[in-house]
PDB file of C-alpha atoms and ligand atoms in Angstrom:
ATOM      1  CA  MET A 189      20.370 -41.762  13.381  1.00 58.00           C
ATOM      2  CA  LYS A 190      19.742 -42.216   9.415  1.00 64.00           C
ATOM      3  CA  THR A 191      22.806 -44.201   7.948  1.00 69.00           C
ATOM      4  CA  VAL A 192      24.636 -42.861   5.116  1.00 66.00           C
ATOM      5  CA  ASP A 193      22.473 -44.654   2.513  1.00 73.00           C
ATOM      6  CA  GLU A 194      19.319 -43.592   4.508  1.00 70.00           C
ATOM      7  CA  ALA A 195      19.943 -40.084   4.293  1.00 71.00           C
ATOM      8  CA  ALA A 196      20.904 -40.160   0.388  1.00 77.00           C
ATOM      9  CA  ASP A 197      17.817 -41.704  -0.472  1.00 79.00           C
ATOM     10  CA  ALA A 198      15.878 -39.060   1.442  1.00 77.00           C
ATOM     11  CA  GLN A 199      17.942 -36.514  -0.740  1.00 81.00           C
ATOM     12  CA  ALA A 200      17.072 -38.162  -3.837  1.00 88.00           C
ATOM     13  CA  PHE A 201      13.374 -39.349  -2.828  1.00 93.00           C
ATOM     14  CA  PRO A 202      12.297 -36.746  -0.791  1.00 95.00           C
ATOM     15  CA  MET A 203       8.473 -37.642  -0.769  1.00 96.00           C
ATOM     16  CA  ARG A 204       8.696 -41.205  -0.283  1.00 96.00           C
ATOM     17  CA  GLY A 205       7.229 -42.683   2.453  1.00 95.00           C
ATOM     18  CA  ILE A 206       4.981 -39.004   2.934  1.00 96.00           C
ATOM     19  CA  PRO A 207       1.351 -39.531   3.247  1.00 98.00           C
ATOM     20  CA  GLN A 208      -0.513 -38.101   0.278  1.00 98.00           C
ATOM     21  CA  PRO A 209      -4.610 -37.598  -0.005  1.00 98.00           C
ATOM     22  CA  THR A 210      -6.313 -39.199  -2.890  1.00 98.00           C
ATOM     23  CA  ARG A 211      -7.673 -36.872  -5.914  1.00 98.00           C
ATOM     24  CA  ASP A 212     -11.402 -37.910  -4.975  1.00 98.00           C
ATOM     25  CA  GLN A 213     -10.332 -36.164  -1.133  1.00 98.00           C
ATOM     26  CA  ALA A 214      -8.726 -32.984  -2.891  1.00 98.00           C
ATOM     27  CA  LEU A 215     -12.081 -32.635  -5.099  1.00 97.00           C
ATOM     28  CA  THR A 216     -14.028 -31.863  -1.709  1.00 98.00           C
ATOM     29  CA  LEU A 217     -12.129 -28.580  -1.105  1.00 98.00           C
ATOM     30  CA  PRO A 218     -13.425 -25.239  -1.657  1.00 98.00           C
ATOM     31  CA  GLN A 219     -13.046 -22.618  -3.819  1.00 98.00           C
ATOM     32  CA  VAL A 220     -11.367 -25.093  -6.341  1.00 98.00           C
ATOM     33  CA  HIS A 221     -12.125 -24.157  -9.991  1.00 98.00           C
ATOM     34  CA  LEU A 222     -11.228 -27.285 -12.159  1.00 98.00           C
ATOM     35  CA  SER A 223     -11.734 -26.685 -16.154  1.00 98.00           C
ATOM     36  CA  ARG A 224     -14.543 -28.784 -17.873  1.00 98.00           C
ATOM     37  CA  HIS A 225     -13.892 -27.331 -21.165  1.00 98.00           C
ATOM     38  CA  PRO A 226     -12.994 -29.827 -23.592  1.00 98.00           C
ATOM     39  CA  VAL A 227     -10.736 -27.587 -25.642  1.00 98.00           C
ATOM     40  CA  VAL A 228      -8.802 -26.990 -22.576  1.00 98.00           C
ATOM     41  CA  ALA A 229      -8.863 -31.324 -22.356  1.00 98.00           C
ATOM     42  CA  HIS A 230      -7.587 -31.485 -25.517  1.00 98.00           C
ATOM     43  CA  LYS A 231      -4.451 -29.201 -25.499  1.00 98.00           C
ATOM     44  CA  MET A 232      -3.700 -30.841 -22.005  1.00 98.00           C
ATOM     45  CA  THR A 233      -3.294 -34.139 -23.648  1.00 98.00           C
ATOM     46  CA  ARG A 234      -0.980 -32.501 -26.351  1.00 98.00           C
ATOM     47  CA  LEU A 235       0.832 -30.927 -23.932  1.00 98.00           C
ATOM     48  CA  ARG A 236       1.338 -33.885 -21.600  1.00 98.00           C
ATOM     49  CA  ASP A 237       2.330 -35.928 -24.955  1.00 98.00           C
ATOM     50  CA  LYS A 238       6.297 -36.578 -24.113  1.00 98.00           C
ATOM     51  CA  ARG A 239       6.504 -36.453 -28.278  1.00 98.00           C
ATOM     52  CA  THR A 240       5.639 -32.616 -27.654  1.00 98.00           C
ATOM     53  CA  GLU A 241       8.584 -30.387 -28.399  1.00 98.00           C
ATOM     54  CA  PRO A 242       9.657 -27.345 -26.629  1.00 98.00           C
ATOM     55  CA  PRO A 243       7.916 -25.152 -29.637  1.00 98.00           C
ATOM     56  CA  GLU A 244       4.661 -26.798 -29.607  1.00 98.00           C
ATOM     57  CA  PHE A 245       4.825 -26.945 -26.189  1.00 98.00           C
ATOM     58  CA  TYR A 246       5.216 -23.189 -25.177  1.00 98.00           C
ATOM     59  CA  ARG A 247       2.646 -22.539 -27.606  1.00 98.00           C
ATOM     60  CA  LEU A 248       0.070 -24.922 -25.705  1.00 98.00           C
ATOM     61  CA  VAL A 249       1.023 -23.619 -22.592  1.00 98.00           C
ATOM     62  CA  ARG A 250       0.250 -19.805 -24.119  1.00 98.00           C
ATOM     63  CA  ASP A 251      -3.149 -21.221 -25.368  1.00 98.00           C
ATOM     64  CA  LEU A 252      -4.240 -22.935 -22.210  1.00 98.00           C
ATOM     65  CA  GLY A 253      -3.633 -19.564 -20.577  1.00 98.00           C
ATOM     66  CA  ALA A 254      -5.590 -17.743 -22.348  1.00 98.00           C
ATOM     67  CA  LEU A 255      -8.478 -20.047 -21.371  1.00 98.00           C
ATOM     68  CA  LEU A 256      -7.709 -20.348 -18.365  1.00 98.00           C
ATOM     69  CA  ALA A 257      -7.872 -16.669 -18.171  1.00 98.00           C
ATOM     70  CA  TYR A 258     -11.368 -16.639 -19.764  1.00 98.00           C
ATOM     71  CA  GLU A 259     -12.521 -19.057 -16.759  1.00 97.00           C
ATOM     72  CA  ALA A 260     -11.047 -17.154 -13.908  1.00 98.00           C
ATOM     73  CA  THR A 261     -12.115 -13.873 -14.939  1.00 98.00           C
ATOM     74  CA  SER A 262     -15.947 -14.770 -15.476  1.00 97.00           C
ATOM     75  CA  ASP A 263     -16.977 -13.192 -12.314  1.00 98.00           C
ATOM     76  CA  LEU A 264     -14.994  -9.724 -12.611  1.00 98.00           C
ATOM     77  CA  ARG A 265     -17.157  -6.783 -11.703  1.00 97.00           C
ATOM     78  CA  LEU A 266     -18.155  -3.954 -14.423  1.00 98.00           C
ATOM     79  CA  GLU A 267     -18.718  -0.436 -13.988  1.00 98.00           C
ATOM     80  CA  PRO A 268     -20.955   1.335 -16.385  1.00 98.00           C
ATOM     81  CA  ALA A 269     -18.813   2.849 -19.466  1.00 98.00           C
ATOM     82  CA  PRO A 270     -20.851   5.532 -21.385  1.00 98.00           C
ATOM     83  CA  ILE A 271     -19.545   5.827 -25.158  1.00 98.00           C
ATOM     84  CA  GLU A 272     -21.318   6.805 -28.667  1.00 98.00           C
ATOM     85  CA  THR A 273     -21.469   4.198 -31.377  1.00 98.00           C
ATOM     86  CA  PRO A 274     -21.030   5.608 -35.132  1.00 98.00           C
ATOM     87  CA  LEU A 275     -24.843   5.447 -34.640  1.00 98.00           C
ATOM     88  CA  GLU A 276     -25.398   6.499 -31.011  1.00 98.00           C
ATOM     89  CA  PRO A 277     -24.673   7.098 -27.430  1.00 98.00           C
ATOM     90  CA  MET A 278     -24.784   3.744 -25.227  1.00 98.00           C
ATOM     91  CA  THR A 279     -23.882   2.775 -21.595  1.00 98.00           C
ATOM     92  CA  GLY A 280     -21.197  -0.095 -21.880  1.00 98.00           C
ATOM     93  CA  GLY A 281     -18.963  -1.810 -19.282  1.00 98.00           C
ATOM     94  CA  ARG A 282     -15.353  -1.680 -18.437  1.00 97.00           C
ATOM     95  CA  LEU A 283     -13.177  -3.519 -15.866  1.00 97.00           C
ATOM     96  CA  ALA A 284     -13.710  -2.129 -12.645  1.00 96.00           C
ATOM     97  CA  GLY A 285      -9.953  -1.623 -11.027  1.00 94.00           C
ATOM     98  CA  GLY A 286      -6.942  -3.224 -12.801  1.00 96.00           C
ATOM     99  CA  VAL A 287      -5.882  -6.598 -13.557  1.00 97.00           C
ATOM    100  CA  GLY A 288      -2.551  -7.909 -12.350  1.00 97.00           C
ATOM    101  CA  ILE A 289      -0.534 -11.021 -13.313  1.00 98.00           C
ATOM    102  CA  VAL A 290       2.393 -12.394 -11.653  1.00 98.00           C
ATOM    103  CA  PRO A 291       4.135 -15.328 -13.523  1.00 98.00           C
ATOM    104  CA  ILE A 292       6.408 -17.769 -11.287  1.00 98.00           C
ATOM    105  CA  LEU A 293       9.473 -17.963 -12.883  1.00 97.00           C
ATOM    106  CA  ARG A 294      10.559 -19.333 -14.863  1.00 95.00           C
ATOM    107  CA  ALA A 295       7.498 -21.984 -16.104  1.00 97.00           C
ATOM    108  CA  GLY A 296       5.001 -19.427 -15.445  1.00 98.00           C
ATOM    109  CA  LEU A 297       6.234 -17.199 -18.203  1.00 98.00           C
ATOM    110  CA  GLY A 298       4.020 -18.894 -20.876  1.00 98.00           C
ATOM    111  CA  LEU A 299       0.800 -19.072 -19.134  1.00 98.00           C
ATOM    112  CA  ALA A 300       1.620 -15.451 -18.245  1.00 98.00           C
ATOM    113  CA  GLU A 301       1.823 -14.527 -22.053  1.00 98.00           C
ATOM    114  CA  GLY A 302      -1.570 -16.219 -22.842  1.00 98.00           C
ATOM    115  CA  PHE A 303      -3.297 -14.580 -20.129  1.00 98.00           C
ATOM    116  CA  ARG A 304      -2.234 -11.290 -21.365  1.00 98.00           C
ATOM    117  CA  GLN A 305      -4.096 -12.216 -24.901  1.00 98.00           C
ATOM    118  CA  PRO A 306      -7.297 -11.245 -23.487  1.00 97.00           C
ATOM    119  CA  LEU A 307      -5.732  -8.873 -20.710  1.00 98.00           C
ATOM    120  CA  PRO A 308      -3.612  -6.677 -22.464  1.00 97.00           C
ATOM    121  CA  ASP A 309      -3.881  -4.043 -19.783  1.00 96.00           C
ATOM    122  CA  ALA A 310      -2.808  -6.416 -17.192  1.00 96.00           C
ATOM    123  CA  SER A 311       0.004  -5.194 -15.140  1.00 96.00           C
ATOM    124  CA  VAL A 312       3.042  -7.953 -15.056  1.00 97.00           C
ATOM    125  CA  GLY A 313       5.050  -8.166 -11.618  1.00 97.00           C
ATOM    126  CA  HIS A 314       7.660 -11.369 -11.636  1.00 97.00           C
ATOM    127  CA  LEU A 315       8.251 -13.357  -9.223  1.00 98.00           C
ATOM    128  CA  GLY A 316      11.263 -15.969  -8.977  1.00 97.00           C
ATOM    129  CA  LEU A 317      11.512 -19.061  -7.541  1.00 96.00           C
ATOM    130  CA  ARG A 318      13.080 -22.045  -7.860  1.00 92.00           C
ATOM    131  CA  ARG A 319      12.257 -25.191  -6.000  1.00 87.00           C
ATOM    132  CA  ASP A 320      15.395 -27.230  -4.197  1.00 92.00           C
ATOM    133  CA  GLU A 321      15.040 -30.939  -5.827  1.00 86.00           C
ATOM    134  CA  ARG A 322      16.795 -32.150  -2.631  1.00 90.00           C
ATOM    135  CA  THR A 323      14.815 -30.448  -0.006  1.00 93.00           C
ATOM    136  CA  LEU A 324      11.387 -29.204  -2.336  1.00 92.00           C
ATOM    137  CA  GLU A 325      11.786 -26.229  -0.707  1.00 94.00           C
ATOM    138  CA  PRO A 326      11.358 -23.167  -3.015  1.00 94.00           C
ATOM    139  CA  ILE A 327      14.104 -20.550  -3.019  1.00 95.00           C
ATOM    140  CA  GLU A 328      13.520 -16.863  -4.192  1.00 96.00           C
ATOM    141  CA  TYR A 329      16.106 -15.596  -6.475  1.00 96.00           C
ATOM    142  CA  TYR A 330      14.182 -12.733  -8.317  1.00 96.00           C
ATOM    143  CA  ASN A 331      11.286 -10.257  -7.495  1.00 94.00           C
ATOM    144  CA  GLN A 332      10.068  -7.653  -9.404  1.00 94.00           C
ATOM    145  CA  LEU A 333       6.879  -6.816  -7.881  1.00 93.00           C
ATOM    146  CA  ALA A 334       4.674  -3.143  -7.554  1.00 79.00           C
ATOM    147  CA  ARG A 335       2.903  -2.547  -4.418  1.00 77.00           C
ATOM    148  CA  SER A 336      -0.575  -2.078  -5.649  1.00 74.00           C
ATOM    149  CA  SER A 337      -3.765  -1.376  -4.187  1.00 74.00           C
ATOM    150  CA  ASN A 338      -6.115  -0.479  -7.058  1.00 88.00           C
ATOM    151  CA  LEU A 339      -6.243  -3.604  -8.648  1.00 95.00           C
ATOM    152  CA  GLN A 340      -9.773  -5.783  -9.118  1.00 97.00           C
ATOM    153  CA  VAL A 341      -7.845  -8.729  -9.111  1.00 98.00           C
ATOM    154  CA  CYS A 342      -4.009 -10.427  -9.267  1.00 98.00           C
ATOM    155  CA  PHE A 343      -3.232 -13.605 -10.641  1.00 98.00           C
ATOM    156  CA  SER A 344      -0.401 -15.816  -9.837  1.00 98.00           C
ATOM    157  CA  VAL A 345       0.229 -18.096 -12.260  1.00 98.00           C
ATOM    158  CA  ASP A 346       2.498 -20.897 -12.660  1.00 98.00           C
ATOM    159  CA  PRO A 347       2.197 -24.470 -14.855  1.00 98.00           C
ATOM    160  CA  MET A 348       2.650 -26.766 -11.962  1.00 98.00           C
ATOM    161  CA  LEU A 349       1.072 -27.096  -8.260  1.00 98.00           C
ATOM    162  CA  ALA A 350       3.165 -30.324  -6.612  1.00 98.00           C
ATOM    163  CA  THR A 351       3.889 -30.119  -3.419  1.00 97.00           C
ATOM    164  CA  GLY A 352       2.625 -26.427  -3.092  1.00 97.00           C
ATOM    165  CA  GLY A 353       5.683 -25.011  -1.529  1.00 96.00           C
ATOM    166  CA  SER A 354       6.072 -22.482  -4.388  1.00 96.00           C
ATOM    167  CA  ALA A 355       2.603 -21.536  -4.594  1.00 98.00           C
ATOM    168  CA  ILE A 356       2.398 -21.148  -0.615  1.00 97.00           C
ATOM    169  CA  ASP A 357       5.743 -18.584  -0.811  1.00 96.00           C
ATOM    170  CA  ALA A 358       4.506 -16.698  -3.969  1.00 97.00           C
ATOM    171  CA  LEU A 359       1.088 -15.827  -1.949  1.00 98.00           C
ATOM    172  CA  ASN A 360       3.161 -14.853   0.787  1.00 97.00           C
ATOM    173  CA  ILE A 361       5.472 -12.984  -0.699  1.00 96.00           C
ATOM    174  CA  LEU A 362       2.614 -10.910  -2.555  1.00 96.00           C
ATOM    175  CA  LYS A 363       0.466 -10.636   0.178  1.00 96.00           C
ATOM    176  CA  ARG A 364       3.339  -9.017   2.135  1.00 94.00           C
ATOM    177  CA  TYR A 365       3.684  -6.217  -0.845  1.00 92.00           C
ATOM    178  CA  ARG A 366      -0.320  -6.099   0.056  1.00 93.00           C
ATOM    179  CA  VAL A 367      -1.277  -6.951  -3.426  1.00 94.00           C
ATOM    180  CA  PRO A 368      -5.235  -7.417  -2.852  1.00 93.00           C
ATOM    181  CA  HIS A 369      -7.798  -9.968  -4.058  1.00 97.00           C
ATOM    182  CA  LEU A 370      -5.472 -12.868  -5.332  1.00 98.00           C
ATOM    183  CA  ARG A 371      -6.505 -15.782  -7.018  1.00 98.00           C
ATOM    184  CA  TYR A 372      -3.815 -18.786  -8.092  1.00 98.00           C
ATOM    185  CA  VAL A 373      -3.873 -20.309 -11.821  1.00 98.00           C
ATOM    186  CA  ALA A 374      -1.978 -23.924 -12.469  1.00 98.00           C
ATOM    187  CA  LEU A 375      -2.376 -26.215 -15.449  1.00 98.00           C
ATOM    188  CA  ILE A 376      -1.696 -29.378 -13.209  1.00 99.00           C
ATOM    189  CA  GLY A 377      -2.356 -29.667  -9.634  1.00 98.00           C
ATOM    190  CA  ALA A 378      -1.440 -32.658  -7.042  1.00 98.00           C
ATOM    191  CA  PRO A 379      -3.584 -33.452  -4.634  1.00 98.00           C
ATOM    192  CA  TYR A 380      -0.755 -33.331  -1.977  1.00 98.00           C
ATOM    193  CA  GLY A 381       0.109 -29.859  -3.044  1.00 98.00           C
ATOM    194  CA  LEU A 382      -3.546 -28.521  -3.466  1.00 98.00           C
ATOM    195  CA  LEU A 383      -4.659 -29.646   0.153  1.00 98.00           C
ATOM    196  CA  LYS A 384      -1.460 -27.720   1.523  1.00 98.00           C
ATOM    197  CA  LEU A 385      -2.138 -24.518  -0.643  1.00 98.00           C
ATOM    198  CA  ARG A 386      -5.919 -24.979   0.468  1.00 98.00           C
ATOM    199  CA  GLN A 387      -4.744 -24.944   4.309  1.00 98.00           C
ATOM    200  CA  ALA A 388      -2.205 -22.210   3.966  1.00 98.00           C
ATOM    201  CA  HIS A 389      -4.271 -19.889   2.108  1.00 98.00           C
ATOM    202  CA  PRO A 390      -7.771 -20.448   2.690  1.00 98.00           C
ATOM    203  CA  ASP A 391      -8.735 -17.204   0.951  1.00 98.00           C
ATOM    204  CA  VAL A 392      -7.275 -17.394  -2.162  1.00 98.00           C
ATOM    205  CA  PRO A 393      -9.731 -19.088  -5.008  1.00 98.00           C
ATOM    206  CA  ILE A 394      -7.487 -21.488  -7.405  1.00 98.00           C
ATOM    207  CA  TYR A 395      -8.201 -22.579 -10.953  1.00 98.00           C
ATOM    208  CA  LEU A 396      -6.631 -25.321 -12.477  1.00 98.00           C
ATOM    209  CA  ALA A 397      -6.975 -26.899 -16.292  1.00 98.00           C
ATOM    210  CA  ALA A 398      -6.638 -30.471 -14.356  1.00 98.00           C
ATOM    211  CA  LEU A 399      -5.934 -32.787 -11.300  1.00 98.00           C
ATOM    212  CA  ASP A 400      -3.719 -35.523 -10.923  1.00 98.00           C
ATOM    213  CA  GLU A 401      -3.301 -38.598  -8.809  1.00 98.00           C
ATOM    214  CA  ARG A 402      -0.266 -38.092  -6.667  1.00 98.00           C
ATOM    215  CA  LEU A 403       3.325 -36.855  -6.251  1.00 98.00           C
ATOM    216  CA  ASP A 404       6.179 -39.374  -6.997  1.00 98.00           C
ATOM    217  CA  ASP A 405       9.022 -40.195  -4.952  1.00 97.00           C
ATOM    218  CA  ARG A 406      10.956 -37.353  -6.354  1.00 96.00           C
ATOM    219  CA  GLY A 407       7.814 -34.720  -6.190  1.00 97.00           C
ATOM    220  CA  TYR A 408       6.684 -35.054  -9.624  1.00 98.00           C
ATOM    221  CA  ILE A 409       3.514 -35.061 -10.702  1.00 98.00           C
ATOM    222  CA  CYS A 410       1.821 -38.514 -11.889  1.00 98.00           C
ATOM    223  CA  PRO A 411       1.021 -38.914 -14.785  1.00 98.00           C
ATOM    224  CA  GLY A 412       1.701 -35.073 -15.547  1.00 98.00           C
ATOM    225  CA  LEU A 413       3.987 -33.442 -18.108  1.00 98.00           C
ATOM    226  CA  GLY A 414       7.454 -34.001 -16.919  1.00 98.00           C
ATOM    227  CA  ASP A 415       9.540 -30.618 -15.646  1.00 97.00           C
ATOM    228  CA  ALA A 416       7.275 -27.464 -17.248  1.00 98.00           C
ATOM    229  CA  GLY A 417      10.234 -25.273 -17.103  1.00 97.00           C
ATOM    230  CA  ASP A 418      12.700 -27.652 -19.367  1.00 98.00           C
ATOM    231  CA  ARG A 419      10.040 -28.188 -21.769  1.00 98.00           C
ATOM    232  CA  GLN A 420       8.870 -24.779 -22.619  1.00 98.00           C
ATOM    233  CA  PHE A 421      12.681 -23.464 -22.871  1.00 97.00           C
ATOM    234  CA  GLY A 422      14.299 -26.798 -24.247  1.00 97.00           C
ATOM    235  CA  THR A 423      16.686 -26.883 -21.380  1.00 96.00           C
ATOM    236  CA  LEU A 424      15.759 -30.667 -21.081  1.00 84.00           C
TER     237      LEU A 424
HETATM  238  C1  PRP B 187       8.484 -25.755 -10.908  1.00 92.16           C
HETATM  239  C2  PRP B 187       6.960 -25.565 -11.036  1.00 92.16           C
HETATM  240  C3  PRP B 187       6.647 -25.050  -9.688  1.00 92.16           C
HETATM  241  C4  PRP B 187       7.527 -25.959  -9.059  1.00 92.16           C
HETATM  242  C5  PRP B 187       6.413 -26.759  -8.323  1.00 92.16           C
HETATM  243  O1  PRP B 187       9.359 -24.835 -10.841  1.00 92.16           O
HETATM  244  O2  PRP B 187       6.813 -24.562 -12.156  1.00 92.16           O
HETATM  245  O3  PRP B 187       7.143 -23.539  -9.496  1.00 92.16           O
HETATM  246  O4  PRP B 187       8.244 -26.669  -9.416  1.00 92.16           O
HETATM  247  O5  PRP B 187       7.313 -27.793  -7.342  1.00 92.16           O
HETATM  248  P1  PRP B 187       6.070 -27.297  -5.880  1.00 92.16           P
HETATM  249  O6  PRP B 187       4.984 -27.162  -5.949  1.00 92.16           O
HETATM  250  O7  PRP B 187       6.714 -28.455  -5.475  1.00 92.16           O
HETATM  251  O8  PRP B 187       7.152 -25.927  -5.099  1.00 92.16           O
HETATM  252  P2  PRP B 187      10.827 -25.366 -10.674  1.00 92.16           P
HETATM  253  O9  PRP B 187      11.501 -25.097  -9.172  1.00 92.16           O
HETATM  254  O10 PRP B 187      11.192 -26.523 -11.402  1.00 92.16           O
HETATM  255  O11 PRP B 187      11.714 -24.065 -11.821  1.00 92.16           O
HETATM  256  P3  PRP B 187      11.429 -23.802 -13.273  1.00 92.16           P
HETATM  257  O12 PRP B 187      10.462 -22.921 -13.389  1.00 92.16           O
HETATM  258  O13 PRP B 187      12.694 -22.535 -13.547  1.00 92.16           O
HETATM  259  O14 PRP B 187      11.705 -24.928 -14.098  1.00 92.16           O
HETATM  260  N1  URA B 188       7.459 -28.917 -11.427  1.00 92.16           N
HETATM  261  C1  URA B 188       7.357 -29.734 -12.766  1.00 92.16           C
HETATM  262  O1  URA B 188       7.875 -28.651 -13.558  1.00 92.16           O
HETATM  263  N2  URA B 188       6.694 -30.567 -12.462  1.00 92.16           N
HETATM  264  C2  URA B 188       6.206 -31.313 -11.874  1.00 92.16           C
HETATM  265  O2  URA B 188       5.809 -32.591 -11.990  1.00 92.16           O
HETATM  266  C3  URA B 188       6.604 -30.640 -10.321  1.00 92.16           C
HETATM  267  C4  URA B 188       7.294 -29.899  -9.994  1.00 92.16           C
END
């Protein structure tokens, strides 16, 4: 049986003693797209800097959302779209089917706003998940999703993939709603959460701006950026 001190420690440091895969191991996982874009790397560095204040932090999350949207939509299907230019008729292309975006509240809001810049017609569902900092288990507190079958793709967006609990739950919920063609997008992943997510949802492609080294004893991504929700909304 655990002593009182050990039980208190386990609550304060839920990741202590839990083995974690290395970054190199996580890099071998299938269907993981890690951005190599220099502008993404540039903005991620500003974002991580502890001197970056909430207004700039939010703008950077939004910019990174728009950049990742380009990367994560590069293989979408088009259908022929006959139009007339001012000079003559031509057949262009339009996206074959709708696009869905589901931010995981609250930190996913800035990313979703960025995604909407190149995809203004996308439908946006909202899913509220809060991580219990003692157990690291996600708790669902809000859900405004639509059952939609005519989507070509639906992006679940959240800046931080730490233990993977929130991402796994979010995708479980979206699958229960029969949302088709899911993709998961985050700014920073930890090898531990990436492996868990890959195992739980092997069919869902994952897009990341960066893959970090490890989780600390409290389940924070290192080097990371701290608390993505607090830094966006100034609730530090
Ligand atoms: C953060 C983050 C993810 C989750 C990641 O949200 O935005 O949703 O933690 O951790 P996990 O991979 O271990 O589940 P948080 O619960 O802090 O809520 P917030 O968005 O309201 O700040
Ligand atoms: N949630 C955050 O906001 N940051 C982390 O490092 C882990 C979870």
